[in-house]
Amino acid sequence: MGSMETEPSVVLNCFAGPDQGKRLALTEQEVVIGRSAQCNVASDDPDVAERHVTFRLREGQPSFQVVGEATVFVDGAALKEGVLRPGQQARIGRSLWQVASVANTQSFTELLDNIGGQISSAAGVEKIQGFNVREMFSAIFQKRSDDEIEQYFSVGGPSTTPPLATVDTNWPKPWLFFKAFVAAAIVYACFAFGWQQFQNANLLPGMITVGSFVMPFSILIFFFEVNAPRNVSLYQVFKLVLLGGALSLVASLFLFQLTNLSSTMGPPAAGIVEEVGKALVLLLVVNKLRYRWTLNGMLFGAAIGTGFAAFESSGYAFRYLWNTNSSQVMTHVIYTRAWLSILGGHVLWASMVGAALWRVRGDEKFRWDMVKDIRFWRVLAIATGVHAVWNCNFSLPLYLKEIALGFVAWVVILSLIQDGLKQIRAAQAQMKRAA
């Protein structure tokens, strides 16, 4: 009886990019990925060379070596050779590949990717392609000078908006939002320390104000960085934070009073009323044609959501302090609302609605019939639905409800970012053809 060949224990799966869905079983024999028909995997990726990279198992470990001048990116670093750990991602051309065992080819990452695809489809946008969390946040811990940070903020004016041809349409790599978070957190810690030491009531307004703004403001800076055209100034952003935040709160209170939805729906009614209230305030800036990009609308929505979230959080903190006379209860409210805003909250939900509204408007002057566009309603429905479920009076262990809703929100946001970058690429291509 002849010896049975062992099944390969490791496979290489492509889960994003032009080669998505392709897989390659790894053994001790060398296999090649490239665009040539003679390769083991014939790539459809235009950024992949004819013979790009070879893979094989060495002592049971999947190792790779590029061919010629090609490059493979692992965790954002350009490498010529190396070893991939199970679950680690490698970018080959524009495609993302991942090592997995044959017994677990339907990995948790792939499951989330499939669910994400369904969410993107429900929102009316393309499935996320070529996105890598490590690569997107790879610049966070790089050292930056004060001059560099000041220059980074100096955008959006007539002389500081970059030409369309120079706009980078790759996935953005934001970093300033993290530095803003650290700085704001240090300021809050100073107020908290002072309160613990001296119990001076003059410090409480500072704790409430800074604590309520720390996380929404940091997320807003993230969207400021994601705005690839760099055509919106900080003046416009902060104006919307203050004016838009206040107006959206007042508009929502009027809607609560007019509709009386809270008496019939309870807390979930806020999902409808408050998202509509913020959307109405977005109409104040929707007609400014100089801000024609989907990513502009996302930033404007985030700015209004930041004001709404921070003012609302400071109101809750003050109310609990007033009712309980306990600074511990107040700080618990601040902490909880701050970290949960990463998963869901007014900044994320309003950014989705803003991007959808600008996506419908495009280069044209706003018309009321645009709000009937199904592309807008799909995203608004998701935002209101997620918000309503968030407010429902039930909870799951380990904040699983909030984590699931946060996953939905971020999938829609990333899909809209991808759509916004695609819009800019199309405009750049049109400009080249017209030249």
Coordinates of C-alpha atoms in Angstrom, one line a residue:
M1 CA 0.0 0.0 0.0
G2 CA 1.4 3.4 -1.0
S3 CA 1.9 6.1 1.6
M4 CA -0.8 8.6 2.0
E5 CA 0.1 12.2 1.4
T6 CA -0.6 14.4 4.4
E7 CA -3.2 17.2 3.9
P8 CA -1.6 20.7 4.0
S9 CA -2.1 22.1 7.5
V10 CA -1.8 25.8 6.5
V11 CA -3.5 27.9 3.9
L12 CA -3.1 31.5 2.8
N13 CA -6.5 33.2 2.2
C14 CA -7.1 36.6 0.5
F15 CA -9.9 38.3 2.3
A16 CA -9.8 41.8 0.7
G17 CA -8.7 43.4 -2.5
P18 CA -8.7 42.4 -6.2
D19 CA -7.7 38.8 -5.3
Q20 CA -10.4 38.4 -2.6
G21 CA -11.6 34.8 -2.3
K22 CA -8.4 33.2 -3.6
R23 CA -6.5 30.7 -1.3
L24 CA -3.3 28.9 -1.5
A25 CA -2.4 25.7 0.4
L26 CA 1.2 25.8 1.8
T27 CA 3.5 22.9 1.9
E28 CA 7.3 22.5 2.0
Q29 CA 7.3 22.9 -1.8
E30 CA 7.6 26.5 -3.1
V31 CA 4.5 28.2 -4.5
V32 CA 4.3 31.5 -6.3
I33 CA 1.8 34.4 -6.3
G34 CA 2.0 36.7 -9.3
R35 CA 0.1 37.8 -12.4
S36 CA 1.8 35.3 -14.7
A37 CA -0.4 32.3 -15.7
Q38 CA 2.5 30.0 -14.7
C39 CA 2.1 31.0 -11.0
N40 CA 0.3 28.8 -8.5
V41 CA -2.0 31.7 -7.9
A42 CA -2.6 33.9 -10.9
S43 CA -3.3 37.3 -9.4
D44 CA -5.9 39.8 -10.7
D45 CA -4.2 42.6 -8.7
P46 CA -2.7 45.3 -11.1
D47 CA -0.1 46.1 -8.4
V48 CA 1.2 42.6 -8.2
A49 CA 4.3 41.7 -10.4
E50 CA 4.4 38.8 -12.9
R51 CA 6.2 36.8 -10.2
H52 CA 5.7 38.6 -6.9
V53 CA 6.4 36.4 -3.9
T54 CA 7.1 32.8 -3.1
F55 CA 5.7 30.9 -0.1
R56 CA 6.6 27.6 1.6
L57 CA 6.6 25.9 4.9
R58 CA 9.9 25.9 6.8
E59 CA 9.9 23.8 9.9
G60 CA 6.1 24.1 9.9
Q61 CA 6.2 27.9 9.6
P62 CA 4.8 29.8 6.6
S63 CA 7.7 31.8 5.2
F64 CA 7.8 34.1 2.2
Q65 CA 10.4 35.7 0.0
V66 CA 9.7 38.3 -2.7
V67 CA 10.9 38.0 -6.3
G68 CA 13.1 40.8 -7.7
E69 CA 12.1 44.3 -6.7
A70 CA 8.6 43.3 -5.3
T71 CA 7.6 44.1 -1.8
V72 CA 5.2 42.5 0.8
F73 CA 3.8 44.6 3.6
V74 CA 3.4 42.9 7.0
D75 CA 1.8 45.1 9.8
G76 CA 2.6 48.1 7.7
A77 CA 6.3 47.3 7.3
A78 CA 7.8 46.6 3.8
L79 CA 9.6 43.3 3.9
K80 CA 11.6 41.2 1.4
E81 CA 11.3 38.0 3.4
G82 CA 9.9 36.7 6.7
V83 CA 7.5 34.4 8.5
L84 CA 3.8 34.9 8.9
R85 CA 2.1 34.0 12.2
P86 CA -1.4 32.5 12.1
G87 CA -3.9 35.3 11.8
Q88 CA -1.3 37.8 10.8
Q89 CA -2.1 39.9 7.7
A90 CA 0.2 40.6 4.7
R91 CA -0.5 43.1 1.9
I92 CA 0.5 41.8 -1.5
G93 CA -0.2 44.6 -4.1
R94 CA -3.6 45.9 -3.1
S95 CA -4.8 42.6 -1.6
L96 CA -4.7 41.5 2.0
W97 CA -3.8 37.9 2.8
Q98 CA -4.0 35.9 6.0
V99 CA -2.6 32.6 7.3
A100 CA -5.0 30.1 8.7
S101 CA -5.2 26.4 9.4
V102 CA -7.2 24.2 7.0
A103 CA -9.3 23.1 10.0
N104 CA -10.2 26.8 10.6
T105 CA -10.4 28.3 7.1
Q106 CA -13.7 30.1 8.1
S107 CA -11.9 32.1 10.7
F108 CA -13.5 34.6 13.1
T109 CA -12.0 37.4 11.0
E110 CA -13.6 36.0 7.8
L111 CA -16.9 35.6 9.6
L112 CA -16.8 39.3 10.6
D113 CA -15.8 40.2 7.1
N114 CA -18.9 38.4 5.7
I115 CA -21.2 40.1 8.3
G116 CA -19.6 43.4 7.4
G117 CA -20.3 42.9 3.8
Q118 CA -24.0 42.4 4.6
I119 CA -24.0 45.6 6.6
S120 CA -22.4 47.5 3.8
S121 CA -24.9 46.2 1.4
A122 CA -27.8 47.2 3.6
A123 CA -26.3 50.7 3.7
G124 CA -26.1 50.8 -0.1
V125 CA -22.3 51.1 -0.3
E126 CA -19.6 48.7 -1.5
K127 CA -18.1 46.1 0.8
I128 CA -14.9 47.3 2.5
Q129 CA -11.8 46.4 0.5
G130 CA -8.1 46.6 1.4
F131 CA -8.7 47.9 4.9
N132 CA -6.2 47.0 7.6
V133 CA -6.6 48.2 11.2
R134 CA -2.9 47.9 12.0
E135 CA -1.9 49.8 8.9
M136 CA -4.5 52.5 9.4
F137 CA -3.2 53.3 12.9
S138 CA 0.4 52.6 12.3
A139 CA 1.4 56.3 12.6
I140 CA -0.1 56.9 16.0
F141 CA 3.1 56.5 18.0
Q142 CA 5.5 58.3 15.6
K143 CA 7.1 61.4 17.2
R144 CA 5.9 64.8 15.8
S145 CA 7.2 68.3 16.4
D146 CA 4.9 71.2 17.4
D147 CA 5.6 72.8 14.1
E148 CA 4.5 69.6 12.3
I149 CA 1.3 69.5 14.3
E150 CA 0.5 73.2 13.7
Q151 CA 1.1 72.8 10.0
Y152 CA -1.2 69.7 10.0
F153 CA -4.0 71.8 11.5
S154 CA -3.5 74.6 9.0
V155 CA -5.8 73.5 6.2
G156 CA -9.1 74.5 4.6
G157 CA -8.3 78.1 3.7
P158 CA -7.9 79.5 0.2
S159 CA -4.1 79.1 0.3
T160 CA -3.9 76.0 2.5
T161 CA -6.3 73.6 0.7
P162 CA -4.2 71.2 -1.4
P163 CA -4.9 70.9 -5.2
L164 CA -7.2 68.0 -6.1
A165 CA -4.4 66.2 -8.0
T166 CA -2.3 65.9 -4.9
V167 CA -5.0 64.5 -2.6
D168 CA -4.0 61.1 -1.3
T169 CA -6.8 58.6 -1.9
N170 CA -5.3 55.6 -0.1
W171 CA -6.8 54.6 3.2
P172 CA -5.9 57.4 5.6
K173 CA -3.5 57.0 8.6
P174 CA -4.8 59.3 11.3
W175 CA -2.6 60.0 14.3
L176 CA -3.4 63.4 15.7
F177 CA -6.7 62.2 17.3
F178 CA -4.7 60.0 19.7
K179 CA -2.4 62.9 20.8
A180 CA -5.5 65.1 21.2
F181 CA -7.1 62.4 23.4
V182 CA -3.9 62.1 25.6
A183 CA -3.7 65.9 26.0
A184 CA -7.4 66.2 26.9
A185 CA -7.2 63.2 29.3
I186 CA -4.2 64.8 31.1
V187 CA -6.2 68.0 31.6
Y188 CA -9.1 66.0 33.0
A189 CA -6.8 64.1 35.3
C190 CA -5.5 67.4 36.6
F191 CA -9.0 68.5 37.5
A192 CA -9.8 65.1 39.0
F193 CA -6.6 65.1 41.1
G194 CA -7.3 68.7 42.3
W195 CA -10.8 67.7 43.4
Q196 CA -9.5 64.6 45.3
Q197 CA -6.9 66.7 47.1
F198 CA -8.8 69.9 47.9
Q199 CA -12.5 69.2 47.4
N200 CA -12.8 72.6 45.9
A201 CA -16.2 72.9 44.1
N202 CA -14.7 75.4 41.6
L203 CA -13.0 72.4 40.0
L204 CA -16.2 70.5 39.3
P205 CA -17.3 72.6 36.2
G206 CA -13.9 71.9 34.7
M207 CA -14.2 68.2 35.3
I208 CA -17.7 68.1 33.8
T209 CA -16.8 70.2 30.7
V210 CA -13.4 68.6 29.9
G211 CA -14.6 65.1 30.8
S212 CA -17.6 65.4 28.6
F213 CA -15.5 66.7 25.6
V214 CA -12.5 64.3 25.9
M215 CA -13.7 61.4 23.8
P216 CA -16.2 63.2 21.4
F217 CA -13.5 65.8 20.6
S218 CA -10.9 63.0 20.0
I219 CA -13.2 61.2 17.6
L220 CA -13.9 64.4 15.8
I221 CA -10.2 64.9 15.2
F222 CA -10.2 61.4 13.7
F223 CA -12.8 62.5 11.2
F224 CA -10.9 65.8 10.6
E225 CA -7.9 63.7 9.6
V226 CA -10.0 61.3 7.5
N227 CA -11.2 64.2 5.4
A228 CA -8.7 63.6 2.6
P229 CA -9.4 66.7 0.6
R230 CA -8.2 68.8 3.6
N231 CA -10.6 71.6 2.5
V232 CA -12.4 72.2 5.8
S233 CA -10.8 74.6 8.3
L234 CA -10.8 74.2 12.1
Y235 CA -12.9 77.4 12.2
Q236 CA -15.7 75.7 10.3
V237 CA -15.4 72.6 12.4
F238 CA -15.5 74.3 15.8
K239 CA -18.3 76.6 14.6
L240 CA -20.4 73.5 13.9
V241 CA -19.5 71.9 17.2
L242 CA -20.8 74.9 19.2
L243 CA -23.6 76.2 17.0
G244 CA -24.6 72.9 15.5
G245 CA -24.4 71.1 18.8
A246 CA -26.7 73.6 20.5
L247 CA -29.1 73.9 17.6
S248 CA -29.5 70.1 17.2
L249 CA -30.2 69.8 20.9
V250 CA -32.9 72.5 20.8
A251 CA -34.3 71.0 17.5
S252 CA -34.5 67.6 19.1
L253 CA -36.4 69.0 22.1
F254 CA -38.9 70.6 19.8
L255 CA -39.4 67.3 17.9
F256 CA -39.9 65.5 21.2
Q257 CA -42.5 68.0 22.1
L258 CA -44.2 68.0 18.7
T259 CA -44.3 64.2 18.1
N260 CA -44.7 63.0 21.7
L261 CA -42.9 59.8 20.6
S262 CA -41.4 59.3 24.1
S263 CA -44.8 58.6 25.6
T264 CA -45.5 55.7 23.1
M265 CA -42.0 54.4 22.3
G266 CA -40.1 55.2 25.5
P267 CA -36.2 55.6 25.3
P268 CA -35.9 54.2 21.8
A269 CA -37.8 57.2 20.5
A270 CA -34.5 59.2 20.8
G271 CA -33.2 57.2 17.9
I272 CA -35.7 58.8 15.6
V273 CA -36.0 62.2 17.1
E274 CA -32.4 63.0 17.8
E275 CA -31.0 61.7 14.5
V276 CA -33.6 63.7 12.6
G277 CA -32.8 66.7 14.7
K278 CA -29.1 66.5 13.8
A279 CA -29.9 65.9 10.2
L280 CA -32.0 69.1 10.1
V281 CA -29.1 71.1 11.4
L282 CA -26.8 69.7 8.7
L283 CA -29.0 71.5 6.2
L284 CA -27.4 74.7 7.3
V285 CA -24.2 73.8 5.5
V286 CA -25.4 71.4 2.8
N287 CA -25.7 74.2 0.2
K288 CA -22.0 75.3 0.5
L289 CA -20.8 73.9 -2.9
R290 CA -17.1 74.3 -2.0
Y291 CA -17.7 71.4 0.3
R292 CA -18.7 68.9 -2.3
W293 CA -17.1 65.7 -1.0
T294 CA -18.8 62.9 0.9
L295 CA -16.0 63.1 3.4
N296 CA -16.8 66.7 4.0
G297 CA -20.4 65.7 5.0
M298 CA -19.0 63.0 7.3
L299 CA -16.8 65.6 9.1
F300 CA -19.7 68.1 9.4
G301 CA -22.0 65.4 10.8
A302 CA -19.2 64.4 13.3
A303 CA -18.9 68.1 14.3
I304 CA -22.6 68.5 15.0
G305 CA -22.6 65.1 16.8
T306 CA -19.6 66.2 18.9
G307 CA -21.4 69.2 20.2
F308 CA -24.6 67.3 20.8
A309 CA -22.7 64.5 22.7
A310 CA -20.6 66.8 24.8
F311 CA -23.4 69.1 25.8
E312 CA -25.7 66.2 26.6
S313 CA -23.0 64.4 28.6
S314 CA -22.2 67.5 30.6
G315 CA -26.0 67.9 31.3
Y316 CA -26.2 64.3 32.6
A317 CA -23.1 64.7 34.7
F318 CA -24.4 67.9 36.2
R319 CA -27.9 66.4 36.8
Y320 CA -26.5 63.3 38.6
L321 CA -24.2 65.5 40.7
W322 CA -27.2 67.8 41.6
N323 CA -29.5 64.9 42.4
T324 CA -27.1 62.6 44.3
N325 CA -24.6 65.2 45.6
S326 CA -22.0 62.5 44.8
S327 CA -18.9 63.3 42.7
Q328 CA -18.4 59.5 42.3
V329 CA -21.7 59.1 40.5
M330 CA -20.9 62.1 38.3
T331 CA -17.5 60.7 37.3
H332 CA -19.0 57.3 36.7
V333 CA -21.4 59.0 34.2
I334 CA -18.5 60.8 32.5
Y335 CA -16.3 57.7 32.2
T336 CA -19.1 55.4 31.0
R337 CA -20.4 57.8 28.3
A338 CA -16.8 58.6 27.2
W339 CA -15.6 55.1 26.5
L340 CA -18.9 53.9 25.1
S341 CA -18.8 56.8 22.5
I342 CA -16.1 54.8 20.7
L343 CA -18.7 52.1 20.0
G344 CA -21.7 54.3 19.4
G345 CA -22.9 57.8 20.1
H346 CA -23.9 61.0 18.5
V347 CA -20.5 61.6 16.8
L348 CA -20.6 58.3 14.9
W349 CA -24.3 58.3 14.0
A350 CA -24.3 61.9 12.8
S351 CA -21.1 61.3 10.7
M352 CA -22.9 58.5 8.9
V353 CA -26.0 60.6 8.2
G354 CA -23.8 63.6 7.1
A355 CA -21.8 61.4 4.7
A356 CA -25.0 60.0 3.2
L357 CA -26.5 63.4 2.7
W358 CA -23.4 64.7 0.9
R359 CA -23.2 61.5 -1.1
V360 CA -26.7 62.2 -2.5
R361 CA -26.1 65.9 -3.1
G362 CA -22.8 65.5 -4.9
D363 CA -21.8 68.5 -7.0
E364 CA -25.3 69.9 -7.3
K365 CA -27.1 72.5 -5.3
F366 CA -29.3 70.9 -2.6
R367 CA -32.9 70.2 -3.4
W368 CA -35.5 68.8 -1.0
D369 CA -36.3 65.9 -3.3
M370 CA -32.8 64.7 -2.6
V371 CA -33.8 63.5 0.9
K372 CA -36.1 61.0 -0.9
D373 CA -33.0 59.2 -2.3
I374 CA -32.9 55.6 -1.1
R375 CA -29.1 56.0 -0.5
F376 CA -29.8 58.6 2.2
W377 CA -32.7 56.7 3.7
R378 CA -30.7 53.5 4.1
V379 CA -28.0 55.1 6.1
L380 CA -30.5 57.3 8.1
A381 CA -32.5 54.1 8.9
I382 CA -29.4 52.3 10.1
A383 CA -28.3 55.3 12.3
T384 CA -31.8 55.7 13.8
G385 CA -32.2 51.9 14.3
V386 CA -28.8 51.5 16.0
H387 CA -29.5 54.5 18.2
A388 CA -33.0 53.1 19.1
V389 CA -31.6 49.7 20.1
W390 CA -28.8 51.4 22.0
N391 CA -31.4 53.1 24.1
C392 CA -33.5 50.0 24.7
N393 CA -33.8 49.0 28.4
F394 CA -31.9 45.8 28.1
S395 CA -28.3 44.9 28.5
L396 CA -26.0 42.0 27.7
P397 CA -23.0 40.7 29.6
L398 CA -19.6 42.4 28.9
Y399 CA -21.4 45.2 27.0
L400 CA -22.0 42.8 24.1
K401 CA -25.0 44.9 22.9
E402 CA -22.9 48.0 22.6
I403 CA -20.0 46.1 21.0
A404 CA -22.4 44.7 18.3
L405 CA -23.9 48.0 17.6
G406 CA -20.5 49.6 17.5
F407 CA -19.4 47.1 14.9
V408 CA -22.4 48.0 12.7
A409 CA -21.7 51.7 13.0
W410 CA -18.0 51.4 12.2
V411 CA -18.6 49.1 9.2
V412 CA -21.0 51.7 7.7
I413 CA -18.5 54.5 8.5
L414 CA -15.6 52.7 6.9
S415 CA -17.7 51.8 3.9
L416 CA -18.6 55.5 3.5
I417 CA -15.0 56.5 3.9
Q418 CA -14.1 54.1 1.1
D419 CA -16.9 55.5 -1.1
G420 CA -15.6 59.0 -0.4
L421 CA -12.1 58.2 -1.4
K422 CA -13.5 56.5 -4.6
Q423 CA -15.4 59.8 -5.4
I424 CA -12.1 61.8 -5.2
R425 CA -10.3 59.3 -7.4
A426 CA -13.0 59.6 -10.0
A427 CA -12.7 63.4 -9.9
Q428 CA -8.9 63.1 -10.3
A429 CA -9.3 60.8 -13.3
Q430 CA -11.8 63.1 -14.9
M431 CA -9.5 66.1 -14.4
K432 CA -6.6 64.2 -16.1
R433 CA -8.8 63.3 -19.1
A434 CA -9.8 66.9 -19.4
A435 CA -6.2 68.2 -19.3

